[in-house]
Amino acid sequence: MLNFQKYTFFNPSPNFREMMILKLISQEGNISQDVMAKNVGIVPSMINKYLKVFEENGYILKTGENRRNMTYEITQAGKKRLQFLLVSFVDEVSELYSETKDSFKKVLQTLKKDKLRNILLYGAGVVGGIVLKVLKSENINVIGFLDDSAFKQGEKLQGIDIYSPEKANELKYDALIIASFRQSEILLSKAQEKKLEKLYVFKIDEEGNISLRKESLLYER
């Protein structure tokens, strides 16, 4: 199940909670309300309210004398409801991803126009992960991440190796993109001080569209 606590911009809706509870019941009929509450991120009393509605709508059947020995069975109507919610969820997530990818349209255009095929990303964080997904969807090769954190170096992000910035001199790449917005200037300065080449940073216009700006090395200025 998705852990929405790590997604700061998204609060689960009633439909999402309904989908999660029905899915949990379909996977394990003797699941407790406490476990459901923990998975969904709400209090057990709220779970009980959802279950009452499910029973009234014919989505589940309950057996047992009390909460401790209660078991649940999802009905055909419940399975159809779960299927509808899952399809609706996937549709909305796909649309959100399409809009995110569309924001990077100018970035993709620059990479393709300048034939920048092998990319290094500086910053193995949330932004780096998003950029990686967008680039991979367009078959653009990300050869690795650079990151200043010793804890991240030697690890992988979505299957891609994370290196120290010094490792860049041993790698063959067409562009080194600063994969950060909030710390872009700091990372750019570090990259320039290390004399890393082929540097690019993100620019964001008033409409939220993202493009690439090529940066020069300090000794080239």
Coordinates of N, CA and C in Angstrom, one line a residue:
M1 N 0.8 -1.2 0.0 CA 0.0 0.0 0.0 C 0.9 1.3 0.0
L2 N 0.3 2.3 -0.6 CA 1.1 3.6 -0.6 C 1.2 4.2 0.8
N3 N 2.4 4.8 1.1 CA 2.6 5.5 2.3 C 2.5 7.0 2.0
F4 N 1.3 7.6 2.2 CA 1.1 9.0 1.8 C 1.8 10.0 2.8
Q5 N 2.3 9.5 3.9 CA 2.9 10.4 4.8 C 4.2 11.0 4.3
K6 N 4.8 10.3 3.3 CA 6.0 10.9 2.7 C 5.7 11.8 1.5
Y7 N 4.4 11.9 1.1 CA 4.1 12.8 0.0 C 3.4 14.1 0.6
T8 N 4.2 15.1 0.8 CA 3.8 16.3 1.5 C 2.7 17.1 0.7
F9 N 2.5 16.9 -0.6 CA 1.5 17.7 -1.3 C 0.2 17.0 -1.5
F10 N 0.1 15.7 -1.0 CA -1.1 15.0 -1.2 C -1.7 14.5 0.1
N11 N -3.0 14.8 0.2 CA -3.8 14.3 1.4 C -4.8 13.3 0.8
P12 N -4.8 12.1 1.4 CA -5.7 11.1 0.9 C -7.2 11.5 1.0
S13 N -8.0 11.3 -0.1 CA -9.4 11.7 -0.1 C -10.2 10.5 0.4
P14 N -11.5 10.8 0.7 CA -12.4 9.7 1.1 C -12.4 8.5 0.1
N15 N -12.4 8.8 -1.2 CA -12.3 7.8 -2.2 C -11.1 6.9 -2.1
F16 N -9.9 7.6 -1.9 CA -8.7 6.9 -1.7 C -8.7 6.0 -0.5
R17 N -9.2 6.5 0.6 CA -9.3 5.7 1.8 C -10.2 4.5 1.6
E18 N -11.3 4.7 0.9 CA -12.3 3.6 0.6 C -11.6 2.6 -0.2
M19 N -10.8 3.0 -1.2 CA -10.1 2.0 -2.0 C -9.1 1.2 -1.2
M20 N -8.4 1.9 -0.3 CA -7.3 1.2 0.5 C -8.0 0.2 1.4
I21 N -9.1 0.6 2.1 CA -9.7 -0.3 3.0 C -10.3 -1.6 2.3
L22 N -10.9 -1.3 1.2 CA -11.5 -2.5 0.4 C -10.4 -3.4 -0.1
K23 N -9.3 -2.8 -0.5 CA -8.1 -3.6 -1.0 C -7.5 -4.4 0.1
L24 N -7.4 -3.8 1.3 CA -6.9 -4.6 2.5 C -7.8 -5.7 2.8
I25 N -9.1 -5.5 2.8 CA -10.1 -6.6 3.1 C -10.0 -7.7 2.1
S26 N -9.8 -7.3 0.8 CA -9.8 -8.3 -0.3 C -8.5 -9.2 -0.1
Q27 N -7.5 -8.6 0.5 CA -6.2 -9.4 0.6 C -6.2 -10.2 1.9
E28 N -6.9 -9.8 2.9 CA -6.9 -10.5 4.2 C -8.2 -10.3 4.9
G29 N -9.0 -11.3 4.9 CA -10.4 -11.2 5.5 C -10.4 -11.0 7.0
N30 N -9.4 -11.5 7.7 CA -9.4 -11.4 9.2 C -8.5 -10.3 9.7
I31 N -8.3 -9.3 8.9 CA -7.5 -8.1 9.3 C -8.3 -7.3 10.3
S32 N -7.5 -6.8 11.3 CA -8.2 -6.0 12.4 C -8.4 -4.6 12.0
Q33 N -9.3 -3.9 12.7 CA -9.5 -2.5 12.4 C -8.3 -1.7 12.7
D34 N -7.6 -2.1 13.8 CA -6.3 -1.3 14.1 C -5.3 -1.4 13.0
V35 N -5.1 -2.6 12.4 CA -4.2 -2.7 11.3 C -4.6 -1.9 10.1
M36 N -6.0 -1.9 9.8 CA -6.5 -1.1 8.7 C -6.2 0.4 9.0
A37 N -6.5 0.8 10.2 CA -6.3 2.2 10.5 C -4.8 2.6 10.3
K38 N -3.9 1.7 10.8 CA -2.5 2.1 10.6 C -2.1 2.2 9.2
N39 N -2.6 1.3 8.3 CA -2.3 1.3 6.9 C -2.9 2.5 6.2
V40 N -4.1 2.9 6.6 CA -4.8 3.9 5.9 C -4.4 5.3 6.4
G41 N -3.9 5.3 7.7 CA -3.5 6.6 8.3 C -4.6 7.4 8.9
I42 N -5.6 6.7 9.4 CA -6.7 7.3 10.2 C -6.9 6.5 11.5
V43 N -7.8 7.1 12.4 CA -8.1 6.4 13.6 C -9.0 5.3 13.4
P44 N -9.0 4.2 14.3 CA -9.9 3.1 14.2 C -11.4 3.5 14.2
S45 N -11.8 4.5 14.9 CA -13.2 4.9 14.9 C -13.6 5.3 13.5
M46 N -12.7 5.9 12.7 CA -13.1 6.3 11.3 C -13.2 5.0 10.4
I47 N -12.3 4.1 10.7 CA -12.4 2.8 10.0 C -13.8 2.2 10.2
N48 N -14.2 2.2 11.4 CA -15.5 1.6 11.8 C -16.7 2.3 11.0
K49 N -16.6 3.6 10.8 CA -17.6 4.3 10.0 C -17.6 3.9 8.5
Y50 N -16.4 3.7 8.0 CA -16.3 3.2 6.6 C -16.9 1.8 6.5
L51 N -16.6 1.0 7.4 CA -17.1 -0.4 7.4 C -18.6 -0.5 7.5
K52 N -19.2 0.4 8.3 CA -20.6 0.4 8.3 C -21.3 0.8 7.0
V53 N -20.6 1.8 6.3 CA -21.1 2.2 5.0 C -21.0 1.1 4.0
F54 N -19.8 0.4 4.1 CA -19.6 -0.7 3.2 C -20.7 -1.8 3.3
E55 N -21.0 -2.1 4.6 CA -22.0 -3.1 4.9 C -23.4 -2.7 4.4
E56 N -23.7 -1.4 4.6 CA -25.0 -0.9 4.1 C -25.1 -0.9 2.6
N57 N -24.0 -0.7 1.9 CA -23.9 -0.7 0.4 C -23.8 -2.1 -0.1
G58 N -23.6 -3.1 0.7 CA -23.4 -4.4 0.2 C -22.1 -4.7 -0.3
Y59 N -21.0 -4.0 0.1 CA -19.7 -4.2 -0.4 C -19.0 -5.3 0.4
I60 N -19.3 -5.5 1.7 CA -18.7 -6.5 2.5 C -19.7 -7.2 3.4
L61 N -19.3 -8.4 3.8 CA -20.1 -9.2 4.8 C -19.2 -9.3 6.0
K62 N -19.8 -9.1 7.2 CA -19.0 -9.2 8.5 C -19.5 -10.4 9.3
T63 N -18.6 -11.1 9.9 CA -19.0 -12.2 10.8 C -18.1 -12.1 12.0
G64 N -18.7 -12.4 13.2 CA -17.9 -12.3 14.4 C -18.7 -11.5 15.5
E65 N -18.4 -11.8 16.7 CA -19.2 -11.2 17.8 C -18.7 -9.8 18.2
N66 N -17.4 -9.5 18.0 CA -16.9 -8.2 18.4 C -15.7 -7.9 17.5
R67 N -15.1 -6.7 17.7 CA -14.0 -6.3 16.8 C -12.8 -7.2 16.9
R68 N -12.6 -7.9 18.0 CA -11.4 -8.7 18.2 C -11.5 -10.0 17.3
N69 N -12.7 -10.5 17.1 CA -12.8 -11.8 16.3 C -13.6 -11.6 15.0
M70 N -13.6 -10.3 14.6 CA -14.4 -10.0 13.4 C -13.6 -10.4 12.1
T71 N -14.3 -11.0 11.1 CA -13.7 -11.2 9.8 C -14.6 -10.6 8.8
Y72 N -14.0 -10.3 7.6 CA -14.7 -9.5 6.6 C -14.5 -10.3 5.2
E73 N -15.6 -10.2 4.5 CA -15.6 -10.8 3.1 C -16.1 -9.8 2.1
I74 N -15.3 -9.5 1.1 CA -15.7 -8.6 0.1 C -16.6 -9.2 -0.9
T75 N -17.8 -8.6 -1.2 CA -18.8 -9.2 -2.0 C -18.5 -8.8 -3.5
Q76 N -19.3 -9.4 -4.4 CA -19.1 -9.0 -5.8 C -19.3 -7.5 -6.0
A77 N -20.3 -7.0 -5.3 CA -20.5 -5.5 -5.4 C -19.3 -4.8 -4.9
G78 N -18.7 -5.3 -3.9 CA -17.5 -4.7 -3.3 C -16.3 -4.8 -4.3
K79 N -16.2 -5.9 -4.9 CA -15.1 -6.1 -5.9 C -15.3 -5.2 -7.1
K80 N -16.5 -4.9 -7.5 CA -16.8 -4.0 -8.6 C -16.4 -2.6 -8.2
R81 N -16.8 -2.2 -7.0 CA -16.5 -0.9 -6.4 C -15.0 -0.7 -6.3
L82 N -14.3 -1.7 -5.8 CA -12.8 -1.6 -5.7 C -12.2 -1.5 -7.1
Q83 N -12.7 -2.2 -8.1 CA -12.1 -2.2 -9.4 C -12.3 -0.8 -10.0
F84 N -13.5 -0.2 -9.8 CA -13.8 1.2 -10.3 C -12.8 2.2 -9.6
L85 N -12.7 2.1 -8.3 CA -11.8 3.0 -7.6 C -10.3 2.9 -8.0
L86 N -9.9 1.6 -8.3 CA -8.5 1.4 -8.7 C -8.3 2.0 -10.1
V87 N -9.2 1.8 -11.0 CA -9.1 2.3 -12.4 C -9.1 3.9 -12.3
S88 N -10.0 4.4 -11.5 CA -10.0 5.9 -11.4 C -8.8 6.5 -10.8
F89 N -8.2 5.8 -9.8 CA -6.9 6.2 -9.2 C -5.8 6.2 -10.2
V90 N -5.7 5.1 -11.0 CA -4.6 5.0 -12.0 C -4.8 6.0 -13.0
D91 N -6.0 6.3 -13.4 CA -6.3 7.3 -14.4 C -5.8 8.7 -14.0
E92 N -6.1 9.1 -12.7 CA -5.7 10.4 -12.2 C -4.2 10.5 -12.0
V93 N -3.6 9.4 -11.5 CA -2.1 9.4 -11.4 C -1.4 9.5 -12.7
S94 N -2.0 8.9 -13.7 CA -1.4 9.0 -15.1 C -1.5 10.4 -15.6
E95 N -2.6 11.0 -15.3 CA -2.8 12.4 -15.8 C -1.9 13.3 -15.1
L96 N -1.7 13.1 -13.8 CA -0.8 13.9 -13.0 C 0.7 13.8 -13.5
Y97 N 1.1 12.5 -13.8 CA 2.4 12.3 -14.4 C 2.6 12.9 -15.7
S98 N 1.5 12.9 -16.5 CA 1.6 13.5 -17.9 C 1.8 15.0 -17.7
E99 N 1.1 15.7 -16.8 CA 1.3 17.1 -16.6 C 2.7 17.4 -16.0
T100 N 3.2 16.5 -15.2 CA 4.6 16.7 -14.7 C 5.6 16.6 -15.8
K101 N 5.4 15.6 -16.6 CA 6.3 15.4 -17.8 C 6.2 16.6 -18.8
D102 N 5.0 17.1 -18.9 CA 4.8 18.2 -19.8 C 5.6 19.5 -19.4
S103 N 5.7 19.6 -18.0 CA 6.5 20.7 -17.5 C 7.9 20.7 -17.9
F104 N 8.4 19.4 -18.2 CA 9.8 19.2 -18.5 C 10.0 19.2 -20.1
K105 N 9.0 19.6 -20.8 CA 9.0 19.4 -22.3 C 10.2 20.2 -22.9
K106 N 10.4 21.4 -22.4 CA 11.5 22.2 -23.0 C 12.9 21.6 -22.6
V107 N 13.0 20.9 -21.5 CA 14.2 20.2 -21.1 C 14.5 19.1 -22.1
L108 N 13.5 18.3 -22.3 CA 13.6 17.2 -23.3 C 14.0 17.7 -24.7
Q109 N 13.3 18.8 -25.1 CA 13.6 19.4 -26.4 C 15.1 19.8 -26.5
T110 N 15.6 20.4 -25.5 CA 17.0 20.8 -25.5 C 18.0 19.6 -25.6
L111 N 17.7 18.6 -24.8 CA 18.5 17.4 -24.8 C 18.6 16.7 -26.1
K112 N 17.4 16.7 -26.8 CA 17.3 16.0 -28.1 C 17.9 16.9 -29.2
K113 N 17.7 18.2 -29.1 CA 18.2 19.1 -30.1 C 19.7 19.1 -30.1
D114 N 20.3 19.2 -28.9 CA 21.8 19.2 -28.8 C 22.4 17.8 -28.7
K115 N 21.6 16.8 -28.9 CA 22.1 15.4 -28.9 C 22.8 15.0 -27.7
L116 N 22.2 15.4 -26.5 CA 22.8 15.1 -25.2 C 22.2 13.8 -24.8
R117 N 22.9 12.7 -25.0 CA 22.3 11.4 -24.8 C 22.6 10.7 -23.4
N118 N 23.8 11.0 -22.9 CA 24.3 10.4 -21.7 C 24.4 11.5 -20.6
I119 N 23.5 11.3 -19.6 CA 23.3 12.4 -18.6 C 23.8 12.0 -17.2
L120 N 24.5 12.9 -16.6 CA 24.8 12.8 -15.1 C 23.8 13.8 -14.4
L121 N 23.3 13.3 -13.3 CA 22.4 14.2 -12.5 C 23.2 14.5 -11.1
Y122 N 23.3 15.8 -10.8 CA 23.9 16.2 -9.6 C 22.8 16.4 -8.5
G123 N 22.7 15.5 -7.6 CA 21.6 15.6 -6.6 C 20.7 14.4 -6.6
A124 N 21.0 13.4 -5.7 CA 20.2 12.2 -5.7 C 19.1 12.3 -4.6
G125 N 18.2 13.3 -4.9 CA 17.1 13.5 -4.0 C 15.8 13.4 -4.7
V126 N 14.8 14.1 -4.1 CA 13.4 13.9 -4.7 C 13.4 14.4 -6.1
V127 N 14.0 15.6 -6.4 CA 14.0 16.2 -7.7 C 14.7 15.3 -8.7
G128 N 15.9 14.8 -8.2 CA 16.7 13.9 -9.1 C 15.9 12.7 -9.5
G129 N 15.1 12.1 -8.5 CA 14.3 11.0 -8.8 C 13.2 11.2 -9.9
I130 N 12.6 12.4 -9.8 CA 11.6 12.8 -10.7 C 12.2 13.0 -12.1
V131 N 13.3 13.7 -12.2 CA 14.0 13.9 -13.4 C 14.4 12.6 -14.1
L132 N 14.9 11.7 -13.3 CA 15.3 10.4 -13.8 C 14.1 9.7 -14.5
K133 N 12.9 9.7 -13.8 CA 11.7 9.1 -14.4 C 11.4 9.7 -15.7
V134 N 11.4 11.0 -15.8 CA 11.1 11.7 -17.0 C 12.0 11.4 -18.1
L135 N 13.3 11.4 -17.8 CA 14.3 11.1 -18.8 C 14.2 9.7 -19.3
K136 N 14.0 8.8 -18.4 CA 13.9 7.3 -18.8 C 12.7 7.1 -19.7
S137 N 11.6 7.8 -19.4 CA 10.4 7.7 -20.2 C 10.7 8.1 -21.7
E138 N 11.7 8.9 -21.9 CA 12.1 9.3 -23.3 C 13.3 8.6 -23.8
N139 N 13.7 7.5 -23.1 CA 14.9 6.7 -23.5 C 16.2 7.5 -23.5
I140 N 16.2 8.5 -22.6 CA 17.5 9.2 -22.4 C 18.3 8.5 -21.3
N141 N 19.5 8.3 -21.6 CA 20.4 7.4 -20.7 C 20.9 8.3 -19.5
V142 N 20.5 7.9 -18.3 CA 21.1 8.5 -17.1 C 22.2 7.6 -16.6
I143 N 23.5 8.0 -16.7 CA 24.6 7.1 -16.4 C 24.9 7.1 -14.9
G144 N 24.3 8.1 -14.1 CA 24.6 8.1 -12.7 C 24.2 9.4 -12.0
F145 N 24.2 9.3 -10.7 CA 24.0 10.5 -9.9 C 25.3 10.9 -9.2
L146 N 25.4 12.2 -9.0 CA 26.5 12.7 -8.1 C 25.8 13.3 -6.9
D147 N 26.4 13.0 -5.7 CA 25.8 13.6 -4.5 C 27.0 13.8 -3.5
D148 N 26.8 14.9 -2.7 CA 27.9 15.2 -1.7 C 27.7 14.4 -0.5
S149 N 26.6 13.8 -0.3 CA 26.4 13.0 1.0 C 27.1 11.6 0.9
A150 N 28.0 11.5 1.9 CA 28.8 10.2 1.9 C 27.9 9.0 2.2
F151 N 26.7 9.3 2.8 CA 25.8 8.2 3.1 C 25.1 7.7 1.8
K152 N 25.0 8.5 0.8 CA 24.3 8.1 -0.4 C 25.3 7.5 -1.4
Q153 N 26.5 8.0 -1.3 CA 27.6 7.5 -2.3 C 27.7 6.0 -2.1
G154 N 27.7 5.3 -3.3 CA 27.9 3.8 -3.3 C 26.5 3.1 -3.3
E155 N 25.4 3.9 -3.0 CA 24.1 3.4 -3.0 C 23.5 3.5 -4.4
K156 N 22.2 3.2 -4.6 CA 21.5 3.4 -5.9 C 20.2 4.1 -5.6
L157 N 19.8 4.9 -6.6 CA 18.5 5.5 -6.6 C 17.7 5.0 -7.9
Q158 N 16.7 4.3 -7.6 CA 15.9 3.7 -8.7 C 16.8 2.9 -9.7
G159 N 17.8 2.2 -9.1 CA 18.6 1.3 -9.9 C 19.8 2.0 -10.5
I160 N 20.0 3.3 -10.3 CA 21.1 4.1 -10.8 C 22.1 4.4 -9.8
D161 N 23.4 4.2 -10.1 CA 24.5 4.4 -9.1 C 24.6 5.8 -8.7
I162 N 25.0 6.0 -7.4 CA 25.3 7.3 -6.8 C 26.8 7.4 -6.6
Y163 N 27.4 8.4 -7.1 CA 28.8 8.6 -7.0 C 29.2 9.9 -6.2
S164 N 30.4 10.0 -5.8 CA 30.9 11.3 -5.3 C 31.1 12.2 -6.5
P165 N 31.0 13.5 -6.3 CA 31.3 14.5 -7.4 C 32.6 14.3 -8.1
E166 N 33.6 13.9 -7.3 CA 35.0 13.7 -7.9 C 35.0 12.6 -9.0
K167 N 34.0 11.7 -8.9 CA 33.9 10.5 -9.8 C 33.6 11.0 -11.2
A168 N 33.0 12.2 -11.4 CA 32.6 12.7 -12.7 C 33.7 12.7 -13.7
N169 N 34.9 13.0 -13.2 CA 36.1 13.1 -14.1 C 36.4 11.8 -14.8
E170 N 35.9 10.7 -14.2 CA 36.2 9.3 -14.8 C 35.0 8.8 -15.6
L171 N 34.0 9.6 -15.7 CA 32.8 9.2 -16.5 C 32.6 9.9 -17.8
K172 N 32.1 9.3 -18.8 CA 31.9 9.9 -20.0 C 30.4 10.4 -20.1
Y173 N 30.2 11.7 -20.2 CA 28.8 12.2 -20.2 C 28.7 13.4 -21.1
D174 N 27.4 13.6 -21.6 CA 27.2 14.7 -22.5 C 26.7 15.9 -21.8
A175 N 26.1 15.7 -20.6 CA 25.6 16.9 -19.8 C 25.5 16.5 -18.4
L176 N 25.9 17.4 -17.5 CA 25.7 17.3 -16.1 C 24.7 18.2 -15.6
I177 N 23.5 17.7 -15.2 CA 22.4 18.6 -14.9 C 22.3 18.7 -13.4
I178 N 22.2 19.9 -12.9 CA 22.0 20.1 -11.4 C 20.5 19.8 -11.1
A179 N 20.3 18.7 -10.5 CA 19.0 18.2 -10.2 C 18.4 18.7 -8.9
S180 N 18.3 20.0 -8.9 CA 17.7 20.7 -7.7 C 17.2 22.0 -8.1
F181 N 16.2 22.5 -7.3 CA 15.7 23.8 -7.5 C 16.1 24.7 -6.4
R182 N 15.9 24.3 -5.2 CA 16.2 25.1 -4.0 C 17.7 25.3 -3.7
Q183 N 18.5 24.3 -4.1 CA 19.9 24.4 -3.8 C 20.7 24.4 -5.1
S184 N 20.1 24.8 -6.2 CA 20.8 24.8 -7.5 C 22.0 25.6 -7.5
E185 N 22.0 26.8 -6.9 CA 23.1 27.7 -6.9 C 24.3 27.2 -6.1
I186 N 24.0 26.5 -5.0 CA 25.0 25.9 -4.2 C 25.7 24.8 -4.9
L187 N 24.9 23.9 -5.5 CA 25.4 22.8 -6.2 C 26.2 23.2 -7.4
L188 N 25.7 24.2 -8.1 CA 26.4 24.8 -9.2 C 27.8 25.3 -8.8
S189 N 27.9 26.0 -7.7 CA 29.1 26.6 -7.3 C 30.1 25.4 -6.9
K190 N 29.6 24.4 -6.3 CA 30.5 23.3 -6.0 C 31.0 22.6 -7.2
A191 N 30.1 22.4 -8.2 CA 30.5 21.8 -9.4 C 31.6 22.6 -10.2
Q192 N 31.4 23.9 -10.2 CA 32.3 24.8 -10.8 C 33.7 24.8 -10.1
E193 N 33.6 24.8 -8.8 CA 34.9 24.8 -8.0 C 35.7 23.5 -8.3
K194 N 34.9 22.4 -8.5 CA 35.6 21.1 -8.8 C 35.9 21.0 -10.3
K195 N 35.7 22.1 -11.1 CA 35.9 22.2 -12.5 C 35.2 21.1 -13.3
L196 N 34.0 20.8 -12.9 CA 33.2 19.8 -13.6 C 32.6 20.5 -14.9
E197 N 32.6 19.8 -16.0 CA 32.2 20.4 -17.2 C 30.8 20.0 -17.7
K198 N 30.3 20.7 -18.7 CA 29.0 20.5 -19.4 C 27.9 20.6 -18.4
L199 N 27.9 21.8 -17.7 CA 27.0 22.0 -16.6 C 25.7 22.6 -17.1
Y200 N 24.6 22.1 -16.6 CA 23.2 22.7 -16.9 C 22.4 22.8 -15.6
V201 N 21.7 23.9 -15.6 CA 20.7 24.1 -14.4 C 19.3 24.4 -15.0
F202 N 18.4 24.1 -14.1 CA 17.0 24.3 -14.5 C 16.6 25.8 -14.3
K203 N 15.7 26.2 -15.2 CA 15.1 27.5 -15.1 C 13.6 27.3 -15.1
I204 N 12.8 28.1 -14.3 CA 11.4 27.9 -14.3 C 10.7 29.3 -14.6
D205 N 9.8 29.3 -15.6 CA 9.2 30.5 -16.0 C 7.9 30.7 -15.1
E206 N 7.2 31.8 -15.4 CA 6.1 32.2 -14.6 C 4.9 31.2 -14.7
E207 N 4.9 30.4 -15.7 CA 3.8 29.4 -15.9 C 4.2 28.0 -15.4
G208 N 5.4 27.9 -14.8 CA 5.9 26.7 -14.2 C 6.6 25.8 -15.2
N209 N 6.8 26.2 -16.4 CA 7.5 25.4 -17.4 C 9.0 25.4 -17.1
I210 N 9.7 24.3 -17.2 CA 11.1 24.1 -16.8 C 11.9 24.0 -18.1
S211 N 13.0 24.7 -18.1 CA 14.0 24.6 -19.3 C 15.4 24.5 -18.7
L212 N 16.3 24.3 -19.6 CA 17.7 24.1 -19.2 C 18.6 25.3 -19.6
R213 N 19.5 25.7 -18.8 CA 20.4 26.8 -19.1 C 21.8 26.3 -18.9
K214 N 22.6 26.4 -19.9 CA 24.0 25.9 -19.9 C 24.9 26.9 -19.1
E215 N 25.7 26.4 -18.2 CA 26.6 27.3 -17.4 C 28.0 27.1 -17.8
S216 N 28.8 28.1 -17.6 CA 30.2 28.1 -17.9 C 31.0 27.7 -16.7
L217 N 32.2 27.3 -16.8 CA 33.1 27.0 -15.7 C 33.6 28.3 -15.2
L218 N 34.1 28.3 -13.9 CA 34.6 29.6 -13.3 C 35.8 30.1 -14.0
Y219 N 36.6 29.2 -14.5 CA 37.9 29.7 -15.1 C 37.6 30.1 -16.6
E220 N 36.4 29.9 -17.1 CA 36.0 30.4 -18.4 C 35.5 31.8 -18.4
R221 N 35.2 32.3 -17.2 CA 34.5 33.6 -17.1 C 35.6 34.7 -17.2

